XYZ file of C-alpha atoms in Angstrom:
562
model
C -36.653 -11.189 -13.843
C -34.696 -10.618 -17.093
C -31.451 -12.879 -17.737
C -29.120 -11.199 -20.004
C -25.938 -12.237 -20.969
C -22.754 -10.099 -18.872
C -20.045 -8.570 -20.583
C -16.811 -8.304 -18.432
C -15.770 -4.839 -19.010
C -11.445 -6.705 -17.847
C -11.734 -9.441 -20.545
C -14.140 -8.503 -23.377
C -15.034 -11.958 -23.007
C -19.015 -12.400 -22.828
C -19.668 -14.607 -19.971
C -22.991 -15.735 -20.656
C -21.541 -18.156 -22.585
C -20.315 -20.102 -18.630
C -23.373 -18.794 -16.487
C -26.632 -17.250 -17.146
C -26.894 -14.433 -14.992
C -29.804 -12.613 -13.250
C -29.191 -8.917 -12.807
C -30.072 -8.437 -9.384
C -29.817 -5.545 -6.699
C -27.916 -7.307 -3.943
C -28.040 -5.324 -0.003
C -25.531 -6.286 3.103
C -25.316 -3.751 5.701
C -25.473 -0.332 4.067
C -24.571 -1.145 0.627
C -26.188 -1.842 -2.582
C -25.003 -3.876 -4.974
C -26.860 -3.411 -8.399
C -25.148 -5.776 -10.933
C -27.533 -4.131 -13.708
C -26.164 -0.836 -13.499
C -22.937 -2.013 -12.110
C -23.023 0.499 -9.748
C -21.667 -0.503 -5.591
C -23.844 2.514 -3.332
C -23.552 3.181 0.345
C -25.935 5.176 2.208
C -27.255 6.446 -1.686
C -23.825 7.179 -2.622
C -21.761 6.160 -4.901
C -18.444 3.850 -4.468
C -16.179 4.877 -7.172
C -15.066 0.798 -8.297
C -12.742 -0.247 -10.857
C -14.282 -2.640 -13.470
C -12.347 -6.226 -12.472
C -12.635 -4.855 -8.573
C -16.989 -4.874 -9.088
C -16.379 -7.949 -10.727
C -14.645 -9.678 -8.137
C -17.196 -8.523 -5.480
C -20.265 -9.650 -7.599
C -18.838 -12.978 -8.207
C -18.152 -13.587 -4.376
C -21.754 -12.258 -3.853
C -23.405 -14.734 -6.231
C -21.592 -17.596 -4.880
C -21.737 -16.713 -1.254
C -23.438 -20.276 -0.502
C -19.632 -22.257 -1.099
C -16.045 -21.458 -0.943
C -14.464 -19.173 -4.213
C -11.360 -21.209 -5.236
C -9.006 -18.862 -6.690
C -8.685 -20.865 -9.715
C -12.507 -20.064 -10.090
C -11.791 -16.378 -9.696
C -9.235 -16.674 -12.243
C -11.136 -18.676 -14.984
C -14.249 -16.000 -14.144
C -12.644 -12.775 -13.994
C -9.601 -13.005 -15.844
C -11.061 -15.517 -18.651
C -8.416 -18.093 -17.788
C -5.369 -15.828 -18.108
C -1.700 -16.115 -16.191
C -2.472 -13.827 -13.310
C 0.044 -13.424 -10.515
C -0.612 -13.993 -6.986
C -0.041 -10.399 -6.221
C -1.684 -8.886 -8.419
C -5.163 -11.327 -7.715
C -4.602 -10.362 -3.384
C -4.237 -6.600 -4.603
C -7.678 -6.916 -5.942
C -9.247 -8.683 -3.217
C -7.486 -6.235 -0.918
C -9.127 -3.267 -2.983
C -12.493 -5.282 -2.709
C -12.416 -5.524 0.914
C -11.463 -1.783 1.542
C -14.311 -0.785 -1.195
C -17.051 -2.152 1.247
C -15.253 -1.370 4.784
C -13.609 -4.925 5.475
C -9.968 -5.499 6.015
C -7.114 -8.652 5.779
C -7.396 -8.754 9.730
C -10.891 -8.299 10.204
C -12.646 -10.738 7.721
C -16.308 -9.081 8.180
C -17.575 -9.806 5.020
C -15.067 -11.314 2.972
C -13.331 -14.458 4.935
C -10.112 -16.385 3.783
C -9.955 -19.455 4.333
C -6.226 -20.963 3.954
C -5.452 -23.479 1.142
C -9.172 -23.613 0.528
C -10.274 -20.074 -1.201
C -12.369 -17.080 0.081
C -16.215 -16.605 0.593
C -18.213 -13.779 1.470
C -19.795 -14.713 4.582
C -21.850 -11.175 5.039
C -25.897 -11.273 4.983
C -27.264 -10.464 1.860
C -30.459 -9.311 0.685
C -31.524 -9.685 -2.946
C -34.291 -7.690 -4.947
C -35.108 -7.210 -8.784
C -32.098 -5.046 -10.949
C -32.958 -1.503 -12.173
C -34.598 -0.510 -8.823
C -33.321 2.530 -9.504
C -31.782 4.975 -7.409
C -34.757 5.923 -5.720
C -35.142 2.185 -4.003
C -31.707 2.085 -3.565
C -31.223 5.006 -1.114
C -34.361 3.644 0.417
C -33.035 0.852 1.042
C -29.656 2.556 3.105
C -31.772 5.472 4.729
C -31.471 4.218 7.201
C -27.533 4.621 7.546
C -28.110 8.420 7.102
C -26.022 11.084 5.213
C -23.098 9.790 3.963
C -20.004 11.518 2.802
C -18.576 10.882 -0.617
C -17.056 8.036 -0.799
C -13.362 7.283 -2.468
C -12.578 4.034 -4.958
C -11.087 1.375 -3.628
C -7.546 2.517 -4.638
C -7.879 5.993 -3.871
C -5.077 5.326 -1.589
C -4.776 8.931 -0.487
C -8.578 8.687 1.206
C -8.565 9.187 4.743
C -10.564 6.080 5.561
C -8.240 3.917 7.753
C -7.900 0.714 6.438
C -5.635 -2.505 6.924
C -2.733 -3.955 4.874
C -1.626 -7.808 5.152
C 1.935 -7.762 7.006
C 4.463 -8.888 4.838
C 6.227 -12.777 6.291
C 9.663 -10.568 5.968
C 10.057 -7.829 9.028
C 8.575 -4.621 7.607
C 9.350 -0.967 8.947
C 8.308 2.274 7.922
C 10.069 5.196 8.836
C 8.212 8.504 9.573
C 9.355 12.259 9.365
C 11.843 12.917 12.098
C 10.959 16.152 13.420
C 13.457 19.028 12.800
C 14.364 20.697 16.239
C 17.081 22.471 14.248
C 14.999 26.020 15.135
C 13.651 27.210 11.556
C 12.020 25.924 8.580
C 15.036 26.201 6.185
C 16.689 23.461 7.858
C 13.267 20.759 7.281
C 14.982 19.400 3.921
C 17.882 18.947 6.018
C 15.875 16.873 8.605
C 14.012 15.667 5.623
C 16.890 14.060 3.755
C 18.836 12.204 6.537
C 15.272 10.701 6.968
C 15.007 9.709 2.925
C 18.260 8.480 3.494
C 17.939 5.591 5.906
C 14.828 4.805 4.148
C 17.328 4.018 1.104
C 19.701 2.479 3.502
C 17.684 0.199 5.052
C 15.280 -0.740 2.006
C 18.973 -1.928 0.224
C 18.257 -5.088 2.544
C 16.658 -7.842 0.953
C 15.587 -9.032 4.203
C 13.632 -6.288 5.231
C 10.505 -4.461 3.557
C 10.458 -0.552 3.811
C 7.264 1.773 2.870
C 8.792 3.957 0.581
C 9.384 7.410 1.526
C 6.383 9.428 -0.523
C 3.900 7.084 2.023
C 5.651 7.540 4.900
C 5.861 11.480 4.553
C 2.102 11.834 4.238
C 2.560 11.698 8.017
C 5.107 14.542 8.322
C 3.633 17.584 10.831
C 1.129 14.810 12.088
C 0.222 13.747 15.422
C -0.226 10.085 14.756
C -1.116 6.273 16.632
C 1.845 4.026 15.265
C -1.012 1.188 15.830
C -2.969 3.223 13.082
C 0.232 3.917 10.669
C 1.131 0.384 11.037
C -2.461 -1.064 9.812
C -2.883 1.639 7.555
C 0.517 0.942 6.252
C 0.903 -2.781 6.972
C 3.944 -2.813 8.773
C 5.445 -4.572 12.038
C 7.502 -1.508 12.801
C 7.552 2.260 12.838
C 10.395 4.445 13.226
C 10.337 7.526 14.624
C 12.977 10.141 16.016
C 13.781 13.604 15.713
C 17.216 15.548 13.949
C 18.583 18.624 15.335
C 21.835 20.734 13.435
C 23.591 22.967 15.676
C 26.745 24.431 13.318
C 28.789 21.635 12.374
C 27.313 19.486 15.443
C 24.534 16.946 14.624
C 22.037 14.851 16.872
C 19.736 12.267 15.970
C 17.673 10.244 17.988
C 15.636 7.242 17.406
C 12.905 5.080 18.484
C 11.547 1.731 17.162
C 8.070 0.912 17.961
C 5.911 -2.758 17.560
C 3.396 -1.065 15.572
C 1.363 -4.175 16.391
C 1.125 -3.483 20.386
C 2.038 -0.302 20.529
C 5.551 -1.113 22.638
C 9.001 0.467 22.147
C 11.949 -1.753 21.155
C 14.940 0.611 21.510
C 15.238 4.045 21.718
C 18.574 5.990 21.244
C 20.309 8.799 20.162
C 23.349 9.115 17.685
C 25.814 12.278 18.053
C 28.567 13.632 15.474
C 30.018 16.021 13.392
C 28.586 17.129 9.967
C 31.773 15.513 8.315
C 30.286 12.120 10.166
C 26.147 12.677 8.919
C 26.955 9.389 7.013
C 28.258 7.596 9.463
C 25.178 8.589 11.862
C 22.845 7.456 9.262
C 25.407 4.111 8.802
C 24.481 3.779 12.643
C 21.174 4.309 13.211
C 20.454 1.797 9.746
C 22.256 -0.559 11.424
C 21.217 -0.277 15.087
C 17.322 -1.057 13.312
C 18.680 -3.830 11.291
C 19.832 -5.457 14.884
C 16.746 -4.569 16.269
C 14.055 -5.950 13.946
C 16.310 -8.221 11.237
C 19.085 -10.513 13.501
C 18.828 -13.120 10.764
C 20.491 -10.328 8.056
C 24.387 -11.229 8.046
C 26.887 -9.189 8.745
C 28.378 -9.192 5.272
C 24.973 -7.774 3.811
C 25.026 -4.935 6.257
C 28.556 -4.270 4.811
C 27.546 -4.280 1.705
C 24.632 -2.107 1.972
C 26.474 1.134 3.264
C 27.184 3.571 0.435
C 28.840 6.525 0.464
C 26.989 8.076 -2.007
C 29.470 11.564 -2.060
C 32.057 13.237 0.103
C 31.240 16.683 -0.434
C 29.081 17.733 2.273
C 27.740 20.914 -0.123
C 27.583 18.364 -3.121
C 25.088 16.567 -0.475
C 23.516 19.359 0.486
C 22.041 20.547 -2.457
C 21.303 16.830 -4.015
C 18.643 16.809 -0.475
C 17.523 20.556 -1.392
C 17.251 19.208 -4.782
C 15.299 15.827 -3.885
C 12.730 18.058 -1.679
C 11.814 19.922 -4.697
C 11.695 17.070 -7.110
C 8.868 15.436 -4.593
C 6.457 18.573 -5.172
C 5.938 17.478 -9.286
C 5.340 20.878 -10.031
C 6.904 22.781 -13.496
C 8.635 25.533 -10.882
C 9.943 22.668 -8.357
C 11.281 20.857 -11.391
C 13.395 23.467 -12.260
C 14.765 24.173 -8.772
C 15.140 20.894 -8.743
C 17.210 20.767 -11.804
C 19.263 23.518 -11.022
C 20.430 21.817 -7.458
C 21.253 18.904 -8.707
C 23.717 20.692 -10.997
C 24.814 22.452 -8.304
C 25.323 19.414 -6.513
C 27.231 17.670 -9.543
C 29.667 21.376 -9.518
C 30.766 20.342 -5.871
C 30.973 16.825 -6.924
C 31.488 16.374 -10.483
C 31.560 11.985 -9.591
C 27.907 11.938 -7.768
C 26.043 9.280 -9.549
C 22.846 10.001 -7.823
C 22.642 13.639 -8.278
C 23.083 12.958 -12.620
C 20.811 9.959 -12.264
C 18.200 12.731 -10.655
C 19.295 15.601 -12.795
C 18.361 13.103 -16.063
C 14.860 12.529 -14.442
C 13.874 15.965 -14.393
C 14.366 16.046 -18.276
C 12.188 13.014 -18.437
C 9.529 14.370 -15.935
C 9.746 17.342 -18.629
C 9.471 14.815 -21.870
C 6.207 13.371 -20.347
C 4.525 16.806 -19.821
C 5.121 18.310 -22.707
C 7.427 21.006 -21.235
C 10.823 20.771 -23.350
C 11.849 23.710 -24.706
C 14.941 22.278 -26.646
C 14.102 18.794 -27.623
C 16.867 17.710 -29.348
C 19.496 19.417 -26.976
C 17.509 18.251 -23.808
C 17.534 14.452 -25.037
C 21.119 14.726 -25.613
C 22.111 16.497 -22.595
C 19.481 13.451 -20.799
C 21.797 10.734 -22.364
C 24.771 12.526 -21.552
C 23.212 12.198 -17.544
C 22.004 9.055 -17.758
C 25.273 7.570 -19.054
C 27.616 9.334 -16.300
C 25.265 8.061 -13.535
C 25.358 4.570 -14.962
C 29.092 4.268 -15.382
C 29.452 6.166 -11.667
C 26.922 4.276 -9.676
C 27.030 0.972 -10.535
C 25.808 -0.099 -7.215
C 23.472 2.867 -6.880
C 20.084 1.655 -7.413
C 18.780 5.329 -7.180
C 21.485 6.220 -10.172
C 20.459 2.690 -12.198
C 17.132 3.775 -12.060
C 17.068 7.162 -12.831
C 19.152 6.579 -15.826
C 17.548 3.650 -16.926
C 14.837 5.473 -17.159
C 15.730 8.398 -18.635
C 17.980 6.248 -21.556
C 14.081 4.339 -22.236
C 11.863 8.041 -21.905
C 13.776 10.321 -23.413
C 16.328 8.737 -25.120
C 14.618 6.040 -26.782
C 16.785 3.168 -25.945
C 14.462 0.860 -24.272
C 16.912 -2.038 -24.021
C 19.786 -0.168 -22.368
C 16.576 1.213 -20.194
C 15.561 -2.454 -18.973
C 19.137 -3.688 -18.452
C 19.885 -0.782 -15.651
C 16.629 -0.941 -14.143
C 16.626 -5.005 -13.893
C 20.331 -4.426 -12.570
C 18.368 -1.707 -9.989
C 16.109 -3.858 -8.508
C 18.785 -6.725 -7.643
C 20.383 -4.103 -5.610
C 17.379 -2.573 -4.047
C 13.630 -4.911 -4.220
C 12.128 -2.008 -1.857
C 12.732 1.000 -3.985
C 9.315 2.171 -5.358
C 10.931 4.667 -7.882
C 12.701 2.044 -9.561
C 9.555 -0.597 -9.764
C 7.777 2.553 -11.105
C 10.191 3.278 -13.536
C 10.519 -0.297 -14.625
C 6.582 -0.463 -14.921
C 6.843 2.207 -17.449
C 9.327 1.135 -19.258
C 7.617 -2.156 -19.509
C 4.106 -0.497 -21.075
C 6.770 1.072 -23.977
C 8.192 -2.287 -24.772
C 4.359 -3.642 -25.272
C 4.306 -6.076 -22.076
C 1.613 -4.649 -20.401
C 1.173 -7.575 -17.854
C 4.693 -7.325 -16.351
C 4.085 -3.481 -16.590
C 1.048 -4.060 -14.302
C 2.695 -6.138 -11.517
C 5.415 -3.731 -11.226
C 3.195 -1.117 -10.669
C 0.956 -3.083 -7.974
C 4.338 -3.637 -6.144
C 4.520 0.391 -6.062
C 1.367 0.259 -4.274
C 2.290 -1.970 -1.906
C 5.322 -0.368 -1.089
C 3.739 3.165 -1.085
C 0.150 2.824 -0.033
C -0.803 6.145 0.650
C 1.314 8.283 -1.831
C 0.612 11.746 -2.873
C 1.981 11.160 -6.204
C 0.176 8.218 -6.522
C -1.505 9.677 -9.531
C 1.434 8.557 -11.417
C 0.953 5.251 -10.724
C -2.652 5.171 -11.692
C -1.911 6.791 -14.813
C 0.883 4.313 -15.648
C -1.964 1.530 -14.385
C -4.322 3.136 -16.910
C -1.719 3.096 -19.821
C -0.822 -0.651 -19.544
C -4.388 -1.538 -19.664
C -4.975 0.632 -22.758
C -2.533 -1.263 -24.126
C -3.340 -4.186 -23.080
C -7.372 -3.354 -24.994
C -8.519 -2.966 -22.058
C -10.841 0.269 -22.105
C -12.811 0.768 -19.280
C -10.198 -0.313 -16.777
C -7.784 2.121 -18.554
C -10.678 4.907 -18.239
C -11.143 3.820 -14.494
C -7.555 3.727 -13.759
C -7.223 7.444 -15.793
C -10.351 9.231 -13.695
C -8.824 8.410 -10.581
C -5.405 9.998 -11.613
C -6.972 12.873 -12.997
C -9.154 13.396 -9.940
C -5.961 13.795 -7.917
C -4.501 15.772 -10.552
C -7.098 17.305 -13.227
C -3.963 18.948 -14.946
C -1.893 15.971 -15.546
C -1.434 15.687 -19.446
C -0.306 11.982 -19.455
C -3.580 11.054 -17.671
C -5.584 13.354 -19.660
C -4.327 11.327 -23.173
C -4.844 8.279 -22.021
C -8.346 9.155 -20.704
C -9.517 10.513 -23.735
C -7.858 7.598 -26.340
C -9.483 4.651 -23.552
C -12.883 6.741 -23.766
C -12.965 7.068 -27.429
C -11.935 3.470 -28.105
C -14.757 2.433 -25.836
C -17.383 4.471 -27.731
C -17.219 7.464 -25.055
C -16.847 10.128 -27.308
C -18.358 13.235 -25.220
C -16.251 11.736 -22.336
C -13.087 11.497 -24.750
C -13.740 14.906 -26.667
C -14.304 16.612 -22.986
C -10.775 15.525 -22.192
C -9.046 15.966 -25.578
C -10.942 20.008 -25.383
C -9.150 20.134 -21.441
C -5.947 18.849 -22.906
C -5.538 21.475 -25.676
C -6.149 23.653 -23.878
C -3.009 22.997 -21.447
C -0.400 21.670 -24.434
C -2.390 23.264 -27.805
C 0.463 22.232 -30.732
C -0.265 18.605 -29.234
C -0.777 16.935 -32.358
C -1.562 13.194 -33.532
C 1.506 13.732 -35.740
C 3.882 14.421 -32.578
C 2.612 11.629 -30.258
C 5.627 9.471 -31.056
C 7.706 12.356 -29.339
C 6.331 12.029 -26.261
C 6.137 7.825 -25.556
C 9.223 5.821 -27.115
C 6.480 2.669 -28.445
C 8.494 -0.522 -29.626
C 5.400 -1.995 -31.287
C 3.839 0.013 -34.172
C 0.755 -1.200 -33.350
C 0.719 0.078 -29.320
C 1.328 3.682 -30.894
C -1.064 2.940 -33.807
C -3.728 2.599 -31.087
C -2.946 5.315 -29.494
C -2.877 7.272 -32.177
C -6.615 5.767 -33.408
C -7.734 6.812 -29.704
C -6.774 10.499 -29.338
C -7.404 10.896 -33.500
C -11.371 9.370 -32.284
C -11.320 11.562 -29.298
C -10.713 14.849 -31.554
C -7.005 15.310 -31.916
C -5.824 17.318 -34.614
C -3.567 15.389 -37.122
């Protein structure tokens, strides 16, 4: 068998120089393991893995006779580097769902506590370079298999099982709109966004955020199954129906363990009250699932966030078309939330939300004023600031907006860190902060920011933005093919998606890719064609020259016009 040294495609760190490694073809149940090719096959298919993920698995395979200390992990995978504890169980999570094993069930790869983890699965081994041929050969037996997803193609339907957090953990699901007519489902939609809010305010508690939990919206669903697939203790559930100025809504809180209701109720009032009902049913979960959580905190997590009831209305009409991320929603959107801010000129939210459609517009190329949509962005961002200073929904949007597409990354940071002491559940503003955190060149933090997204939104269909923003740090960071990883799977949610598309084809170039990175640079042009190597600095506010002097090396390799 040949021993050749193994390149770690994480580190760039050649780690022949610790071990001498065999490439081998490794079999355990229906998979193939074939650390030559690097390739992880089920049934004679593929499993899409990112780089440090294949890693991970190989190492556990080779040194399946003895307990993995994580320390040994670390110094093997990561060459030695700081690596938080989150970020190393996200990967061992992603291992474990890559070849069908969860946190609960412990198949094939087993924890054991203080001590480290071991694969405990029975393995085969054979010669690398089989080939393909002997590798379905070896799984024919399994039959035709479907396709299979990556390990954090978190929108695959595969069920598969999250750790529970220690804190009580609730996800709330789409109350169903007995209202009588679709136009009133952003209605039903929005009271549920907004207990989400409410109740994720409470540092006590951790709450899916609302783009996972709405996946489930028109579904008939197990709460047993949401909760694994989710990793929650509780599900809420209920229903809202608007009759005139009358409104109902009804609740019920589920074990999503066993499968057994903990209260069920229902919460009647006028329109004028809908924040009061929301105030009530937040706080009738809090007592249900959170009795440690003082009474002072549940004070001080009730905001009023308006008290125009049309200002409100169109801020939810104008949230429901934000979440579709398409040019024509943004707009609607964009136009409601100034609709909202006529009926309300003091709504912080609605200008926080209003200033992230002009970044959502910086980052895709789609301004068509630049220099009077920045200003009329910091003009947004600074009235939602100064309004909603314990609004972590304004802090963030503006915080981001002020960093994207303003340019003032340190006024950016300060009302995003001041977001996330308010609110440690809200995904949008750990997102935000993870971007804002790749412009200021600390890729790292930018990384574990955006692996708390994931955790709090598991299943999201905008999760391409997260794997994009995953894909930028590590380009960043020199890190090629886990940037080109992260970038495919963005792109395969959303082929259209320019930020994905330039980091795809700068990651592939700078790896030595260049049909891969010219085939994305030719898609690219053809979607944004003045995009220019002259003009990237217009679209991603760098602090370090160097991180935009990369970038700029990467898309120049790839093709891009100066």
């Amino acid at each position: 068998m040949l021993r050749l040294p193994y390149l770690s495609t994480d580190t760039g760190v050649e780690l022949a120089a610790q071990c001498e490694l065999i490439k081998l073809l490794y079999l355990f149940e229906d998979y193939a393991l074939d650390t030559d090719r690097r390739e992880l096959r089920r049934g004679g298919v593929q499993v899409a893995l990112a780089p440090q993920v294949f890693d991970i698995l190989e190492y556990l395979i080779r040194n399946r006779e003895r307990v993995v200390s994580k320390e040994s992990l670390i110094t093997t995978v990561w060459g030695g580097r700081i690596v938080s504890e989150s970020a190393l169980t996200t990967r061992i999570n992603a291992v474990r769902y890559a070849i069908g094993d969860s946190g609960d069930e412990q198949r094939l790869i087993k924890t054991l506590l203080r001590k480290g983890i071991r694969f405990v699965g029975t393995v085969r081994e054979q010669p690398g370079s089989a080939g393909a041929d002997a590798i379905a050969a070896t799984t024919l037996a399994a039959g035709p298999s479907p396709t299979l997803p990556g390990p954090m193609d978190l929108m695959a339907e595969r069920p598969r099982a999250l750790a529970i957090p220690e804190k009580p953990s609730i996800a709330v699901l789409p109350f169903a709109n007995l209202s009588g007519g679709l136009e009133q489902e952003y209605f039903a939609d929005g009271i549920v966004e907004e207990i989400i809010t409410a109740l994720s305010r409470f540092s006590g508690l951790f709450v899916i955020a609302r783009n996972s939990s709405f996946t489930y919206k028109g579904r008939a669903v197990d709460v047993r199954s949401v909760g694994r697939e989710l990793g929650v203790r509780y599900v809420l559930e209920g229903s809202v129906r608007r009759d005139g100025q009358r409104v109902r809504i009804t609740g019920q809180l589920i074990n999503a363990a066993i499968g057994t209701h903990l209260w069920a109720d229902r919460f009647d009032g006028n329109l004028q009250d809908i924040f009061g009902l929301q105030d009530r049913v937040t706080a009738s979960v809090v007592g249900a699932i959170g009795p440690k959580i003082e009474q002072a905190e549940i004070e001080r997590t009730r905001l009023k966030s308006t008290e125009s009831l049309d200002a409100y209305d169109y801020y939810l009409r104008g949230r429901s078309s934000f979440h579709q991320w398409t040019q024509v929603a943004a707009s609607e959107a964009l136009r409601l939330f100034y609709k909202a801010l006529e009926a309300d000129p003091d709504f912080a939210s609605a200008y926080g939300m209003a200033a992230m459609c002009y970044a959502q517009r910086r980052m895709n190329s789609r301004m068509l004023d630049r220099q009077q949509e920045i200003a009329e962005a910091a003009r947004l961002a600074t009235r939602a600031a100064a309004l909603g200073k314990n609004d972590a929904v304004a802090l963030s949007s503006a915080g981001y907006a002020r960093a994207r597409v303003v340019g003032d990354l340190d006024a950016g940071v300060a009302l995003l860190d001041q977001a996330l002491v308010l609110n440690p559940n809200l995904a949008q503003a750990w997102y935000c902060a993870g971007y804002v955190k790749i412009f200021c060149g600390e890729p790292g933090v930018a990384l574990e920011h955006l692996e708390r997204v994931m955790r709090l939104s598991p299943i999201d269909p905008l999760m391409f933005l997260v794997q994009t923003g995953t894909a930028f740090a590590h380009l960043i960071g020199g890190r090629y093919d886990e940037a080109s990883s992260w970038a495919d799977q963005a792109l395969r949610e959303k082929p259209d998606y320019h930020p994905a598309l330039r980091v795809a084809a700068a990651s592939n170039a700078l790896a030595g890719r260049l049909t891969r990175a010219k085939n994305a640079i030719a898609h690219l042009r053809e979607l944004n064609p003045v995009l220019r190597v002259s003009n990237l600095k217009d679209l991603v506010p760098f602090r370090r020259p160097e991180d935009l002097a990369r970038y700029e090396e990467g898309l120049r390799k790839a093709g891009l016009p100066e």
